[in-house]
PDB file of C-alpha atoms and ligand atoms in Angstrom:
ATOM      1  CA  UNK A   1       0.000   0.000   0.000  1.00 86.00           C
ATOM      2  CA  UNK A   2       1.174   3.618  -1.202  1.00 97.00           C
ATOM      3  CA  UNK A   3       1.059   6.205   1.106  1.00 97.00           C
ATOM      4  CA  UNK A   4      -0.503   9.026  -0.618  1.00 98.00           C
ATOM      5  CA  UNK A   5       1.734  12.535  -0.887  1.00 98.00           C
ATOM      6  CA  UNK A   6       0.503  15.861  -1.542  1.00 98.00           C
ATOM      7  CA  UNK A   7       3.063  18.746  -2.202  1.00 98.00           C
ATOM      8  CA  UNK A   8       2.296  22.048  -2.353  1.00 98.00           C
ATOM      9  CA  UNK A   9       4.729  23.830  -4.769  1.00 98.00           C
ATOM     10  CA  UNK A  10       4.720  27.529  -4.002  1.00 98.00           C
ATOM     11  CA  UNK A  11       7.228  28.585  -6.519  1.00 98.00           C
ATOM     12  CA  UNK A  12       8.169  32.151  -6.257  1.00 97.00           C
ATOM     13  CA  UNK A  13       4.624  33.396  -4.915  1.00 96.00           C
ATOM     14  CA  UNK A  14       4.791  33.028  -1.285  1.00 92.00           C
ATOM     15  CA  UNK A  15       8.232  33.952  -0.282  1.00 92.00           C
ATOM     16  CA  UNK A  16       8.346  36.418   2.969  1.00 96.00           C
ATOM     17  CA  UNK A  17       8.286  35.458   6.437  1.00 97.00           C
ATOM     18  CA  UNK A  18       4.903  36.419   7.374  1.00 97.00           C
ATOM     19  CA  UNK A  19       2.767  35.303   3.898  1.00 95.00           C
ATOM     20  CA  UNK A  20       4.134  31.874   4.611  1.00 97.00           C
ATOM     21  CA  UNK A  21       3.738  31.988   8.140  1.00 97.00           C
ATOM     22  CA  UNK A  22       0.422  33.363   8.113  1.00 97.00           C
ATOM     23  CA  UNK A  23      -1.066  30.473   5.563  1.00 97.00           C
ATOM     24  CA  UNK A  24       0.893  27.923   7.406  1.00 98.00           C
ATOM     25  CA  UNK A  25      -0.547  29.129  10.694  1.00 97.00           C
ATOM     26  CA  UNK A  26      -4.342  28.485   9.101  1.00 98.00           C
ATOM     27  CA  UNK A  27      -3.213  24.933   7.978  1.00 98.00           C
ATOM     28  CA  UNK A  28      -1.332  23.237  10.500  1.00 98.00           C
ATOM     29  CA  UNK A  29      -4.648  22.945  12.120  1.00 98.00           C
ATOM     30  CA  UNK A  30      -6.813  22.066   9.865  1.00 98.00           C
ATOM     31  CA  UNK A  31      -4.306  18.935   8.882  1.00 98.00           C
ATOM     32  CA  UNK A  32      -3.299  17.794  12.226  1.00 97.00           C
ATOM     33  CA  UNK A  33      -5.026  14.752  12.273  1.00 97.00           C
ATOM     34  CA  UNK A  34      -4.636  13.516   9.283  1.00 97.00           C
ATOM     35  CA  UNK A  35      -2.130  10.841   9.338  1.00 97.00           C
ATOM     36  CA  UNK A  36      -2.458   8.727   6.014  1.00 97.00           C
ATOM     37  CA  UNK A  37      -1.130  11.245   3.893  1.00 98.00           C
ATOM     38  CA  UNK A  38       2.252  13.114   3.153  1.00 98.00           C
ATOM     39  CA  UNK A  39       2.264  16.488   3.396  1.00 98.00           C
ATOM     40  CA  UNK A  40       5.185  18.690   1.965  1.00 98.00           C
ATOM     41  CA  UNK A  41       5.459  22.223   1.643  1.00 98.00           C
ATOM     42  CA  UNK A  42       8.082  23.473  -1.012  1.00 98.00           C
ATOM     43  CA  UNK A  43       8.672  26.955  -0.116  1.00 98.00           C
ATOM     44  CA  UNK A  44      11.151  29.435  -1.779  1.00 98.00           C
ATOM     45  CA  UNK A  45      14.647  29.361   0.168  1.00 98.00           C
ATOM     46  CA  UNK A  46      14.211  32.850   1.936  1.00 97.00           C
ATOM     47  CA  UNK A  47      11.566  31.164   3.657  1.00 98.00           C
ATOM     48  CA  UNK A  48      12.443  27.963   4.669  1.00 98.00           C
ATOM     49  CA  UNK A  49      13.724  29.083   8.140  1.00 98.00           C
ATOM     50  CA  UNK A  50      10.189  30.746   8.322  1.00 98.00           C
ATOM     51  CA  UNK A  51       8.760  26.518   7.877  1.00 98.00           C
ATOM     52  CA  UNK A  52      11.352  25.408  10.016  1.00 97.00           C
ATOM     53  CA  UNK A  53      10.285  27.600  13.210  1.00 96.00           C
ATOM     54  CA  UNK A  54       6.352  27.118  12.362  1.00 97.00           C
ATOM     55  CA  UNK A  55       6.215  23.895  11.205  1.00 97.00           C
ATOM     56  CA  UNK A  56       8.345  22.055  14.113  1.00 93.00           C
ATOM     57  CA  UNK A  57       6.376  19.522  15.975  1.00 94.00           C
ATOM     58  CA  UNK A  58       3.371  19.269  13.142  1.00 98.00           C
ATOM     59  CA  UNK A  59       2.890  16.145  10.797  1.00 98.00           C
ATOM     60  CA  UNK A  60       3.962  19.142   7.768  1.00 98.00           C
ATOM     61  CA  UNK A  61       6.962  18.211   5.963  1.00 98.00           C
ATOM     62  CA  UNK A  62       9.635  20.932   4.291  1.00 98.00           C
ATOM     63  CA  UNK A  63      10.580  20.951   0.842  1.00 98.00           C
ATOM     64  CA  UNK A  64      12.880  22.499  -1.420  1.00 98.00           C
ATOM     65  CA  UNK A  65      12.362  23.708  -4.958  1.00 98.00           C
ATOM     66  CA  UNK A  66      15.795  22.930  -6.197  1.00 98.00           C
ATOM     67  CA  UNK A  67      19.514  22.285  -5.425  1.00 98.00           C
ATOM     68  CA  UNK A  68      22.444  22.140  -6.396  1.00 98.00           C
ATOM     69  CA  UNK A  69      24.690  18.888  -6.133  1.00 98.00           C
ATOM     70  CA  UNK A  70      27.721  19.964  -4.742  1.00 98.00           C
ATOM     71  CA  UNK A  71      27.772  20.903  -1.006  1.00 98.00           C
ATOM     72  CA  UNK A  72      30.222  23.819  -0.476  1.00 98.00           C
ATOM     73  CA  UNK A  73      32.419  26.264  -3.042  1.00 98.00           C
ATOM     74  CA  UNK A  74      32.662  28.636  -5.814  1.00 98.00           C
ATOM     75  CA  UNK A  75      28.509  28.057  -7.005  1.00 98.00           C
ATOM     76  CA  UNK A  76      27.264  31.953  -6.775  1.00 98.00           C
ATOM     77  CA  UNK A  77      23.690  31.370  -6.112  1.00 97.00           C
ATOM     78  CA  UNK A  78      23.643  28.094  -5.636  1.00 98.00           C
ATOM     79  CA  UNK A  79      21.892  26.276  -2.771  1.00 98.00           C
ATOM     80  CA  UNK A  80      24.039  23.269  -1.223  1.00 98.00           C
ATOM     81  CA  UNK A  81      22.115  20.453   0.055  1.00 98.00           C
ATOM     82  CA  UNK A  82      23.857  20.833   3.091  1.00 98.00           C
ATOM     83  CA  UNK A  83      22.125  24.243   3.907  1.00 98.00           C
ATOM     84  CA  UNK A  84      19.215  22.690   3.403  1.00 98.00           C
ATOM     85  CA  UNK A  85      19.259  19.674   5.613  1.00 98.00           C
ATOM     86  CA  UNK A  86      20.500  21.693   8.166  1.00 97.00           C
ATOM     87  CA  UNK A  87      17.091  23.992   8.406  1.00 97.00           C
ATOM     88  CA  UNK A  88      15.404  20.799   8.277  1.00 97.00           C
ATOM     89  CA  UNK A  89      14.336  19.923   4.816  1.00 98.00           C
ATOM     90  CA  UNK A  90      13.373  16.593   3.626  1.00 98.00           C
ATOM     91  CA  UNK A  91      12.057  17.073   0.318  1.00 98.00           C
ATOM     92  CA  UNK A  92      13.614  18.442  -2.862  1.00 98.00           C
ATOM     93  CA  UNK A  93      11.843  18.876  -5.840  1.00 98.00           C
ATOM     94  CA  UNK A  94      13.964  18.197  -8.885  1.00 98.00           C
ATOM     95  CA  UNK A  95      13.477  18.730 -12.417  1.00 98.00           C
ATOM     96  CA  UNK A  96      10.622  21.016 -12.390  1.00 98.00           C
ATOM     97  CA  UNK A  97       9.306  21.715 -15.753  1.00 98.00           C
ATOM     98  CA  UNK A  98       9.934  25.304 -15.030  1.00 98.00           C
ATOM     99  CA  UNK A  99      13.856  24.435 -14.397  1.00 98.00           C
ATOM    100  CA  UNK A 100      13.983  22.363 -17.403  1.00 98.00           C
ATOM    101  CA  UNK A 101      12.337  24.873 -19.759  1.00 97.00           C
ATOM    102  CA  UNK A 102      13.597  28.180 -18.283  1.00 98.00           C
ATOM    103  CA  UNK A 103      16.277  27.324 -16.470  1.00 97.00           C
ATOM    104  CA  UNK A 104      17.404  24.842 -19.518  1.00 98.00           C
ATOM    105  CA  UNK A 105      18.180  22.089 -16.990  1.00 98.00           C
ATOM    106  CA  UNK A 106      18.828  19.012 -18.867  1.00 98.00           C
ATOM    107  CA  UNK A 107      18.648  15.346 -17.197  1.00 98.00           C
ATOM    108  CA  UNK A 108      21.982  14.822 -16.929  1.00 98.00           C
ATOM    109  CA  UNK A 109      22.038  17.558 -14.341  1.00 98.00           C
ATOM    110  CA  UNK A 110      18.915  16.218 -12.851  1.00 98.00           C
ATOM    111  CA  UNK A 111      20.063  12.801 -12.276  1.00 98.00           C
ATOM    112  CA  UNK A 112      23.240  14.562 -10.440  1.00 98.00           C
ATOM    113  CA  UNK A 113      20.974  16.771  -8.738  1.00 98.00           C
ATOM    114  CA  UNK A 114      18.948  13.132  -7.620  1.00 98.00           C
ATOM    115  CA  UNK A 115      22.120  11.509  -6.643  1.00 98.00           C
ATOM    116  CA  UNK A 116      23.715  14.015  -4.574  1.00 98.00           C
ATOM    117  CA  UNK A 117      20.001  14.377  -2.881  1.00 98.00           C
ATOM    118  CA  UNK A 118      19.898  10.815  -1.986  1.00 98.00           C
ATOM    119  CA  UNK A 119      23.671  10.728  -0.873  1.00 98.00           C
ATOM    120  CA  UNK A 120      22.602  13.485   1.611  1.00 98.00           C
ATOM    121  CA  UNK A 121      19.378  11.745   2.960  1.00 98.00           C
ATOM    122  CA  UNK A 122      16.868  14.707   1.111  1.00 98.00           C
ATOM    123  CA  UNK A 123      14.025  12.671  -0.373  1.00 98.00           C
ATOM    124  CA  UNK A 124      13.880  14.136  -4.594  1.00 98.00           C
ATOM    125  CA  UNK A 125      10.203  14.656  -5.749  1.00 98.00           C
ATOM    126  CA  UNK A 126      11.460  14.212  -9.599  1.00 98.00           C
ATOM    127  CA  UNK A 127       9.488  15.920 -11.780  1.00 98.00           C
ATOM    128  CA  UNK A 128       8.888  14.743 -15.787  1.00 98.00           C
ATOM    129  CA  UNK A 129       6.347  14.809 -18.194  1.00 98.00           C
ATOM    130  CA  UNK A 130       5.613  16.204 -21.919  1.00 98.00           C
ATOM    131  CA  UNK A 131       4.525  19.183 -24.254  1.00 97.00           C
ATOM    132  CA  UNK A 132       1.269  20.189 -25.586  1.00 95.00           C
ATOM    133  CA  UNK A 133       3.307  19.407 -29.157  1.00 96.00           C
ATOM    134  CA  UNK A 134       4.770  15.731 -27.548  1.00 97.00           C
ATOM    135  CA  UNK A 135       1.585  14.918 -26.808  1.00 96.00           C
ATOM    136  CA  UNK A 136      -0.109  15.636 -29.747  1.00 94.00           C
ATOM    137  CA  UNK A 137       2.662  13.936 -31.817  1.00 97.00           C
ATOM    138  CA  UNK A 138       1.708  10.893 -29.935  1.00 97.00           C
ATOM    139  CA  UNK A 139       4.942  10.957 -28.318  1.00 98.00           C
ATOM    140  CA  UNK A 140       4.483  10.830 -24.643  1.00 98.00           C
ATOM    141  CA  UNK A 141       5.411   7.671 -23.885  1.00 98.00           C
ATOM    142  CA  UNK A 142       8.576   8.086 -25.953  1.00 98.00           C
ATOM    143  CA  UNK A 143       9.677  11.266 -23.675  1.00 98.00           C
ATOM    144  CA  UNK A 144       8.512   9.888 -20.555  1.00 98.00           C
ATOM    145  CA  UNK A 145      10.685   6.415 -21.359  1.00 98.00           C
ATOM    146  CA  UNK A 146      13.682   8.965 -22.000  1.00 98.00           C
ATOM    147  CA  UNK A 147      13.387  10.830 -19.315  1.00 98.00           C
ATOM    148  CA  UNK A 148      12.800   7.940 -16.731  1.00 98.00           C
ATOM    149  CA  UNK A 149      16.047   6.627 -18.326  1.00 98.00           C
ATOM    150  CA  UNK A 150      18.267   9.448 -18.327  1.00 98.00           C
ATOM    151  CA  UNK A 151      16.933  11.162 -14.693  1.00 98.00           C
ATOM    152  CA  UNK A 152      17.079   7.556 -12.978  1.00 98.00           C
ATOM    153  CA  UNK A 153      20.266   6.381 -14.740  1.00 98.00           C
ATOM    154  CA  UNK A 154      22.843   4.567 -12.690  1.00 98.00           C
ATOM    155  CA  UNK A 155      20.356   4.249  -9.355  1.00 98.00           C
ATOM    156  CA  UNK A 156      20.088   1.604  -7.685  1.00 97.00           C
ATOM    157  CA  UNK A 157      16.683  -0.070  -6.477  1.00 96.00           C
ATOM    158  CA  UNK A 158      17.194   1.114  -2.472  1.00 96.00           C
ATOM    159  CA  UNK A 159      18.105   4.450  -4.408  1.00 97.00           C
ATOM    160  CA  UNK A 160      14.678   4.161  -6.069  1.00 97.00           C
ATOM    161  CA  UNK A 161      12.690   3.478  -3.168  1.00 96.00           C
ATOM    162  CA  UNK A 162      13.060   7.287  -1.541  1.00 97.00           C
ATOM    163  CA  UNK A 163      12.570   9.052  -4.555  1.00 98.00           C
ATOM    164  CA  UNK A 164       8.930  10.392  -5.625  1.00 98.00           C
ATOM    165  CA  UNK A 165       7.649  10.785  -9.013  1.00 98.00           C
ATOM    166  CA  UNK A 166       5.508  13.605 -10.029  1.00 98.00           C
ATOM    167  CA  UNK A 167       4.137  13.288 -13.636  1.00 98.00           C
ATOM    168  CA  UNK A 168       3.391  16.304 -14.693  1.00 98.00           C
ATOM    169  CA  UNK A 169       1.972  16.986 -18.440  1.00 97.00           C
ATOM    170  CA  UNK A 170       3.599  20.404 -19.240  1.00 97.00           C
ATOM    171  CA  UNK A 171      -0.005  21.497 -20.956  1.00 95.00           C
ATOM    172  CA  UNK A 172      -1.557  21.312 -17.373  1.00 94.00           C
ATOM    173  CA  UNK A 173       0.731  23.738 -15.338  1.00 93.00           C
ATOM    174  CA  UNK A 174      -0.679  26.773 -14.254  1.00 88.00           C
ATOM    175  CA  UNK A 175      -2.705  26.138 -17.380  1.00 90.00           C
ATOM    176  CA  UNK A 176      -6.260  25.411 -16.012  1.00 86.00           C
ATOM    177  CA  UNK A 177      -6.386  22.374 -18.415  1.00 87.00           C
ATOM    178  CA  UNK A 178      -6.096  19.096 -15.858  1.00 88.00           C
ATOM    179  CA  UNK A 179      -5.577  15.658 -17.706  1.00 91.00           C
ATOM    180  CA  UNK A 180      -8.293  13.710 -17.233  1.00 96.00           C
ATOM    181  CA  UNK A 181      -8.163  11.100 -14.587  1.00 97.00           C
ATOM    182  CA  UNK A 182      -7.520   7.828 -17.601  1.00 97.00           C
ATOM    183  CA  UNK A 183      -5.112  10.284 -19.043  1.00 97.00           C
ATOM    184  CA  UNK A 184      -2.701  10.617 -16.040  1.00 98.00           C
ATOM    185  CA  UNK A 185      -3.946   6.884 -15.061  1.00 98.00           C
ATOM    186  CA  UNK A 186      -2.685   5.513 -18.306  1.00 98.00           C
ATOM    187  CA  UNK A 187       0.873   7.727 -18.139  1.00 98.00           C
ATOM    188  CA  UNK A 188       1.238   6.142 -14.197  1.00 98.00           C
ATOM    189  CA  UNK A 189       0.599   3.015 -15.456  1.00 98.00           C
ATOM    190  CA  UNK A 190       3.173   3.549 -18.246  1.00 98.00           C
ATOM    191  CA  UNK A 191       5.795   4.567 -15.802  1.00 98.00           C
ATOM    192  CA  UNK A 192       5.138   1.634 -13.093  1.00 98.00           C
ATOM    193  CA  UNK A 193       5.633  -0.648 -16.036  1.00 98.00           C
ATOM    194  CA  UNK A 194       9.223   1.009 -17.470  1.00 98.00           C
ATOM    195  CA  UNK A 195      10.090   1.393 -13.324  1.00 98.00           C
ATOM    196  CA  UNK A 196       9.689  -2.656 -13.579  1.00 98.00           C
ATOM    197  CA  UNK A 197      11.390  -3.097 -16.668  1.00 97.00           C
ATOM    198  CA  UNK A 198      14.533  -0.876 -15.303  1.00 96.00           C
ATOM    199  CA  UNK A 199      14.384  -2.149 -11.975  1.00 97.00           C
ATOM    200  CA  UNK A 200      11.561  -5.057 -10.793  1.00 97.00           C
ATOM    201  CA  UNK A 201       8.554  -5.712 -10.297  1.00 97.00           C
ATOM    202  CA  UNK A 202       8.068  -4.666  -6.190  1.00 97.00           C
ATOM    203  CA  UNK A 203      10.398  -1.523  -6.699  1.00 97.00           C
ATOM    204  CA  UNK A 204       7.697   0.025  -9.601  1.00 98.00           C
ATOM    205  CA  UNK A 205       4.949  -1.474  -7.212  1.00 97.00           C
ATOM    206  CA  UNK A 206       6.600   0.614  -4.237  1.00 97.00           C
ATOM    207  CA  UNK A 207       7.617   3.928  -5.735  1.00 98.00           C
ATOM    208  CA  UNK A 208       4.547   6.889  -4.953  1.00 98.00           C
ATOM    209  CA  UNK A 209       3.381   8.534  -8.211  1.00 98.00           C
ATOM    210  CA  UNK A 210       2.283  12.121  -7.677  1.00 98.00           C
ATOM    211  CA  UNK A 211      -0.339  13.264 -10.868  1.00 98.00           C
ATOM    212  CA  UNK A 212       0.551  17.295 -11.413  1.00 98.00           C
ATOM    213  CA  UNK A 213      -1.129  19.751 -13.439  1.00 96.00           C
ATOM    214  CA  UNK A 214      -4.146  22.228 -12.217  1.00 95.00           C
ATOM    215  CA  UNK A 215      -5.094  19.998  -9.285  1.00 97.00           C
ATOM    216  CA  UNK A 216      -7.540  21.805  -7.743  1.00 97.00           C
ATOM    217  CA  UNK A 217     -10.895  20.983  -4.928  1.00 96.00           C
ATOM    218  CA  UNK A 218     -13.225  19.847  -7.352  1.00 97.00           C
ATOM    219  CA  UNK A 219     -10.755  17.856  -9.605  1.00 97.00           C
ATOM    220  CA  UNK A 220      -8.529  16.112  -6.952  1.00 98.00           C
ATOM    221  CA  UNK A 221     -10.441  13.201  -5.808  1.00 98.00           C
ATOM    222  CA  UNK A 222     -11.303  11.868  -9.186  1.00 98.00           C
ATOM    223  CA  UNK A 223      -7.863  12.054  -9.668  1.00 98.00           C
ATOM    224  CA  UNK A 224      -6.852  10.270  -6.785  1.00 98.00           C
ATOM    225  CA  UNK A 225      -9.498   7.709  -6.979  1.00 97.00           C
ATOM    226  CA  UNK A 226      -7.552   6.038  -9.518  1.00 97.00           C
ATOM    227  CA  UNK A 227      -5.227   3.256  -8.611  1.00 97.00           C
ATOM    228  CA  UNK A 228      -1.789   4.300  -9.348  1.00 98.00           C
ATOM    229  CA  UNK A 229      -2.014   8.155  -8.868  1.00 98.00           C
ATOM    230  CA  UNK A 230      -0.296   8.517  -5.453  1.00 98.00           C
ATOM    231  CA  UNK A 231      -1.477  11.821  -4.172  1.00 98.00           C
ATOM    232  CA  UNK A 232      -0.519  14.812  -6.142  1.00 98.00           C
ATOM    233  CA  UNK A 233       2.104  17.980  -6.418  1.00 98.00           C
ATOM    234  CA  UNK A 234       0.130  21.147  -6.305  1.00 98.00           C
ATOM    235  CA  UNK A 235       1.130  24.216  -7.923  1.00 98.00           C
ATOM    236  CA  UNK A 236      -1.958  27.078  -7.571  1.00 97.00           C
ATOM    237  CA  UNK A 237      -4.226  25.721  -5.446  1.00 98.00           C
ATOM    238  CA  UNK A 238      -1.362  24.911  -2.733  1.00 98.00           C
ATOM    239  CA  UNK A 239      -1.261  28.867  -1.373  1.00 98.00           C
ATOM    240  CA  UNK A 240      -4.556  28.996   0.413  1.00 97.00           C
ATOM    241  CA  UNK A 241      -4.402  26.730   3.217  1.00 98.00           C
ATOM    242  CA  UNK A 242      -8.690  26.229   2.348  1.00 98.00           C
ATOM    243  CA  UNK A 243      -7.705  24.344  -0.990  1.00 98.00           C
ATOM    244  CA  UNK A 244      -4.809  22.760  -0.247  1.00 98.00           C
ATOM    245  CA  UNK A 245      -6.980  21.392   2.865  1.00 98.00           C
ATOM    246  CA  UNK A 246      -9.146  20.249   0.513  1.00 98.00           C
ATOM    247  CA  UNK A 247      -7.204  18.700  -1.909  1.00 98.00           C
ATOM    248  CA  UNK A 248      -5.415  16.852   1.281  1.00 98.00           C
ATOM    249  CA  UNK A 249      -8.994  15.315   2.482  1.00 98.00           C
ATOM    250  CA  UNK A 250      -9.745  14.151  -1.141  1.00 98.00           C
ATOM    251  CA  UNK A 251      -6.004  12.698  -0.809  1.00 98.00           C
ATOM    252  CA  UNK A 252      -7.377  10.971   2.699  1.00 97.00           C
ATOM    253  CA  UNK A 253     -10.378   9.936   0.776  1.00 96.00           C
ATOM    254  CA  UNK A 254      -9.308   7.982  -1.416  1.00 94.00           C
ATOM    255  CA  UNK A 255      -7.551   5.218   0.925  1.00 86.00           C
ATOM    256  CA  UNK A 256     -10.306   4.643   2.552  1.00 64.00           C
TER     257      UNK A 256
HETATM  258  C1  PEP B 301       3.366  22.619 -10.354  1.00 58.05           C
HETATM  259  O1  PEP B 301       3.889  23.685 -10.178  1.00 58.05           O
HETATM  260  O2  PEP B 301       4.036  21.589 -10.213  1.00 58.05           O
HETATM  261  C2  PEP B 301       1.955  22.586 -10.736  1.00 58.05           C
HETATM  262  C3  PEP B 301       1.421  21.418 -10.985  1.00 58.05           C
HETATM  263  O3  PEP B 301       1.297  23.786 -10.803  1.00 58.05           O
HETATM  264  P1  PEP B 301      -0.300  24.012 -10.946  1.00 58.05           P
HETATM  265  O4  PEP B 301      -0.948  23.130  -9.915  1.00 58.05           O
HETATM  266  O5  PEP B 301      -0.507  25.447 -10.685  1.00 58.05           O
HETATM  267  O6  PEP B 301      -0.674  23.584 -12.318  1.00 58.05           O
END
């Protein structure tokens, strides 16, 4: 059995010390008892200190939004992973279609980024996932196969086991435009069966698959209804502590 995750990706919107503390301060309580699902906040760095001091003692984990994968020297604004365990992070999100597209961040840095992550105990939620133009050229599965191959490449099956997967179609970021529930079911299923190919059968049975891409209140529990979607990484609807809540409950929902 899976334990659902939910991450809420704030990106660069919630960033100051009292924004984050103030939605923070509305959700710790309304999440307190739930215990069946992961809960990760991935916070710009200028506030991570702010999660550290508010989110001590609560069943809220802190994430990152990136990395880099060596821990100390001449990397001018570069984040080591050390800084980051040290204000108590335990999730890094890696590979962000933002940092691949923007940023131009190419797998082979990714799968550094991964393996420097897991070498320092940070759990990576690794992001992939295709165009609007991929997936209208039918080739999806094709860029999803490359990038599980190139981002993973060289892990090992323990190494496997603490990373997270978030698919996330490109089309549905910040778009409005959510797969439908059989589309992200059929990509999961797609990736569970290249995870057993590349590794076996019990690691692609084990490793959590978040679905990403508009997840909002009235969309999430459809989505997490289906079998292999694992809880989800939330972009928008993951800086009011009302949706996120409810997005977290539909996550709660659906293992019972
Ligand atoms: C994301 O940033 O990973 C994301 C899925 O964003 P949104 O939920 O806003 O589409």
């Amino acid at each position: 059995m899976r334990k659902p995750i939910i991450g809420g990706n704030w990106k660069m919107n919630r960033g100051t010390p009292q924004e984050a503390k103030d939605m923070l301060e509305r959700l710790v309580p309304l999440v307190k008892d739930i215990d069946t699902v992961d809960i990760v906040i991935a916070a710009p760095f200028t506030v991570l200190v702010t999660l550290y001091d508010t989110l001590s003692n609560t069943n809220i984990k802190i994430g990152a939004q990136n990395m880099y994968f060596e821990e100390k020297g001449a990397f001018t604004g570069e984040i080591s992973p050390i800084f980051l365990k040290d204000i108590g992070v335990e999730y890094v999100i890696l590979g962000h279609s933002e940092r691949r597209d923007i940023f131009k961040e190419s797998d082979a840095l990714i799968n550094k980024k991964i393996k420097k992550a897991l070498a320092m105990d940070l759990k990576p939620i690794v992001c992939i996932g295709e165009h609007l133009e991929e997936r209208e050229a039918n080739k999806t599965t094709e860029i999803i196969k490359y990038q599980i191959n190139e981002t993973f490449k060289d892990l090992d099956k323990d190494e496997m086991s603490n990373i997270i997967i978030a698919y996330e179609p490109i089309w549905a970021i910040g778009t409005g435009k959510t797969a439908t529930p059989e589309q992200a079911e059929e990509i999961h299923v797609f990736i569970r069966k290249l995870l057993d190919q590349k590794f076996d059968r019990e690691t692609a049975d084990s490793i959590r698959i978040q679905y990403g891409g508009s997840i909002n209140a009235k969309n999430a529990e459809d989505l997490f209804n289906k079998e292999n979607i694992d809880g989800g990484l939330v972009g928008g609807a993951s800086l009011q502590s009302d949706s996120l809540f409810q997005i977290i409950k539909a996550a709660d929902k659906s293992i019972k």
